[in-house]
């Protein structure tokens, strides 16, 4: 913060993004990956939009993670480029089924996600199948974009989650 204040930056309009910077050439946008577990998800940040970059603490982001500061209204490109194989019943909503999406959002081609692992618990004669609520090692939710929300954390509570 001290460095930003020293440069006269209004810090009330600044945000930070933790992640891993990808390789780049001069003049190219910076690719910032929120996790090393899934390199199909990243944000491209034009170099001139970046206010400051610092190496993150090893305990926060191991393996040379960084924290990038930029203005809240900086123009960035969010990319998610993966294919997920799943059962047909889990994609019914993509085609206007129960809990369906609009025709325009189906055309948008949002990627599909697999359902979380179900865990059985018994209470007397009652048998309950519920989502596994164990936390992932790298808990980062990507629910700031249009549906579908994807989370490696507990059940995602953000708008647009499946």
Coordinates of C-alpha atoms in Angstrom, one line a residue:
X1 CA 0.0 0.0 0.0
X2 CA 2.8 2.4 0.8
X3 CA 4.2 2.2 -2.7
X4 CA 0.8 2.9 -4.2
X5 CA 0.1 5.8 -1.9
X6 CA 3.6 7.2 -2.6
X7 CA 2.7 7.2 -6.3
X8 CA -0.5 9.2 -5.6
X9 CA -2.9 6.3 -6.4
X10 CA -6.4 6.5 -4.9
X11 CA -6.3 3.2 -3.0
X12 CA -10.1 3.2 -2.5
X13 CA -10.3 2.4 -6.2
X14 CA -7.7 -0.4 -6.2
X15 CA -8.0 -4.2 -5.9
X16 CA -5.6 -7.0 -5.7
X17 CA -5.6 -10.4 -7.6
X18 CA -3.5 -13.2 -6.1
X19 CA -2.2 -15.8 -8.6
X20 CA 0.5 -17.1 -10.8
X21 CA 1.9 -15.0 -13.7
X22 CA 2.4 -16.9 -16.9
X23 CA 5.3 -16.4 -19.4
X24 CA 5.0 -13.2 -21.4
X25 CA 6.7 -11.2 -24.1
X26 CA 7.1 -7.4 -23.8
X27 CA 3.9 -5.7 -24.7
X28 CA 1.8 -8.8 -24.2
X29 CA -0.9 -8.9 -21.6
X30 CA 0.0 -10.6 -18.3
X31 CA -1.8 -14.0 -17.9
X32 CA -2.7 -14.4 -14.2
X33 CA -3.7 -17.9 -13.2
X34 CA -5.7 -18.2 -9.9
X35 CA -4.4 -21.7 -9.3
X36 CA -1.8 -24.0 -10.6
X37 CA -4.3 -26.9 -10.4
X38 CA -6.3 -25.7 -13.4
X39 CA -4.4 -23.8 -16.1
X40 CA -7.5 -23.5 -18.3
X41 CA -8.7 -20.6 -16.2
X42 CA -6.9 -17.3 -16.2
X43 CA -7.3 -13.5 -16.5
X44 CA -5.4 -11.5 -19.2
X45 CA -4.4 -8.1 -17.8
X46 CA -2.9 -5.4 -20.1
X47 CA 0.5 -4.4 -18.8
X48 CA -0.5 -0.7 -18.7
X49 CA -3.5 -1.6 -16.3
X50 CA -1.1 -3.0 -13.7
X51 CA -0.4 -0.6 -10.8
X52 CA 2.0 -2.8 -8.9
X53 CA 3.2 -6.5 -8.5
X54 CA 4.7 -8.1 -5.5
X55 CA 5.9 -11.7 -4.8
X56 CA 3.4 -13.3 -2.5
X57 CA 4.4 -15.0 0.8
X58 CA 5.2 -18.6 0.3
X59 CA 2.6 -19.6 2.9
X60 CA -0.1 -17.7 0.9
X61 CA 0.8 -18.7 -2.7
X62 CA 3.6 -21.3 -2.8
X63 CA 5.7 -21.8 -6.0
X64 CA 6.4 -18.2 -6.8
X65 CA 2.8 -16.7 -6.6
X66 CA 2.3 -13.0 -7.0
X67 CA -0.2 -10.4 -6.1
X68 CA -1.2 -7.9 -8.8
X69 CA -2.8 -4.6 -8.0
X70 CA -5.0 -2.8 -10.5
X71 CA -8.0 -0.4 -10.6
X72 CA -11.4 -1.9 -10.0
X73 CA -12.5 -0.8 -13.5
X74 CA -9.5 -2.1 -15.3
X75 CA -10.3 -3.8 -18.6
X76 CA -9.3 -7.5 -18.2
X77 CA -10.2 -10.6 -20.1
X78 CA -11.4 -13.7 -18.2
X79 CA -10.8 -16.9 -20.0
X80 CA -12.0 -20.4 -19.2
X81 CA -11.0 -22.9 -21.8
X82 CA -11.8 -26.5 -20.8
X83 CA -13.9 -29.4 -21.8
X84 CA -15.6 -31.5 -19.1
X85 CA -17.2 -34.8 -19.8
X86 CA -20.3 -35.5 -17.8
X87 CA -23.6 -37.4 -17.8
X88 CA -26.4 -36.2 -20.0
X89 CA -28.8 -35.7 -17.0
X90 CA -26.4 -33.2 -15.6
X91 CA -26.5 -30.9 -18.6
X92 CA -30.3 -30.9 -19.1
X93 CA -30.5 -27.3 -17.8
X94 CA -28.3 -26.2 -20.7
X95 CA -31.2 -27.0 -23.1
X96 CA -34.1 -25.5 -21.2
X97 CA -34.7 -28.4 -18.8
X98 CA -35.7 -27.9 -15.1
X99 CA -33.8 -25.0 -13.7
X100 CA -33.2 -24.2 -17.4
X101 CA -31.3 -21.4 -18.9
X102 CA -32.4 -18.9 -21.5
X103 CA -31.7 -19.5 -25.1
X104 CA -29.1 -16.8 -25.3
X105 CA -27.2 -18.1 -22.3
X106 CA -27.2 -21.6 -23.8
X107 CA -25.8 -20.2 -27.0
X108 CA -23.0 -18.5 -25.0
X109 CA -21.5 -22.0 -24.6
X110 CA -20.5 -21.8 -20.9
X111 CA -18.5 -24.8 -19.9
X112 CA -20.0 -27.7 -18.1
X113 CA -19.0 -28.8 -14.6
X114 CA -19.4 -32.1 -13.0
X115 CA -21.4 -32.5 -9.9
X116 CA -19.7 -32.8 -6.5
X117 CA -19.0 -36.2 -5.0
X118 CA -22.0 -37.5 -2.9
X119 CA -21.3 -38.9 0.5
X120 CA -23.7 -41.3 2.3
X121 CA -24.6 -40.7 6.0
X122 CA -27.0 -42.8 8.1
X123 CA -29.1 -41.7 11.0
X124 CA -31.0 -44.7 12.3
X125 CA -33.0 -46.1 9.4
X126 CA -32.6 -42.8 7.5
X127 CA -30.0 -42.9 4.7
X128 CA -29.0 -39.5 3.3
X129 CA -26.9 -38.8 0.2
X130 CA -25.4 -35.3 0.4
X131 CA -22.6 -33.3 -1.3
X132 CA -19.1 -33.9 0.2
X133 CA -18.3 -30.8 2.3
X134 CA -14.6 -31.3 2.6
X135 CA -12.6 -28.3 1.7
X136 CA -10.2 -28.4 -1.3
X137 CA -6.6 -27.6 -0.8
X138 CA -6.8 -24.6 -3.1
X139 CA -10.1 -23.0 -2.3
X140 CA -10.8 -20.3 -5.0
X141 CA -14.2 -19.6 -6.3
X142 CA -14.7 -18.2 -9.8
X143 CA -18.3 -17.0 -9.3
X144 CA -17.6 -13.4 -10.4
X145 CA -18.5 -14.2 -14.0
X146 CA -21.8 -15.4 -15.7
X147 CA -23.0 -18.9 -14.8
X148 CA -22.1 -21.5 -14.3
X149 CA -20.2 -20.8 -11.1
X150 CA -17.4 -23.2 -10.3
X151 CA -16.0 -23.7 -6.9
X152 CA -13.4 -26.2 -5.5
X153 CA -14.6 -25.2 -2.0
X154 CA -17.7 -26.2 -0.1
X155 CA -21.0 -26.0 -1.8
X156 CA -20.9 -22.7 -3.8
X157 CA -23.4 -20.2 -2.5
X158 CA -22.9 -17.5 -5.1
X159 CA -25.5 -16.5 -7.7
X160 CA -25.2 -18.7 -10.8
X161 CA -23.9 -21.8 -9.1
X162 CA -25.0 -25.3 -10.2

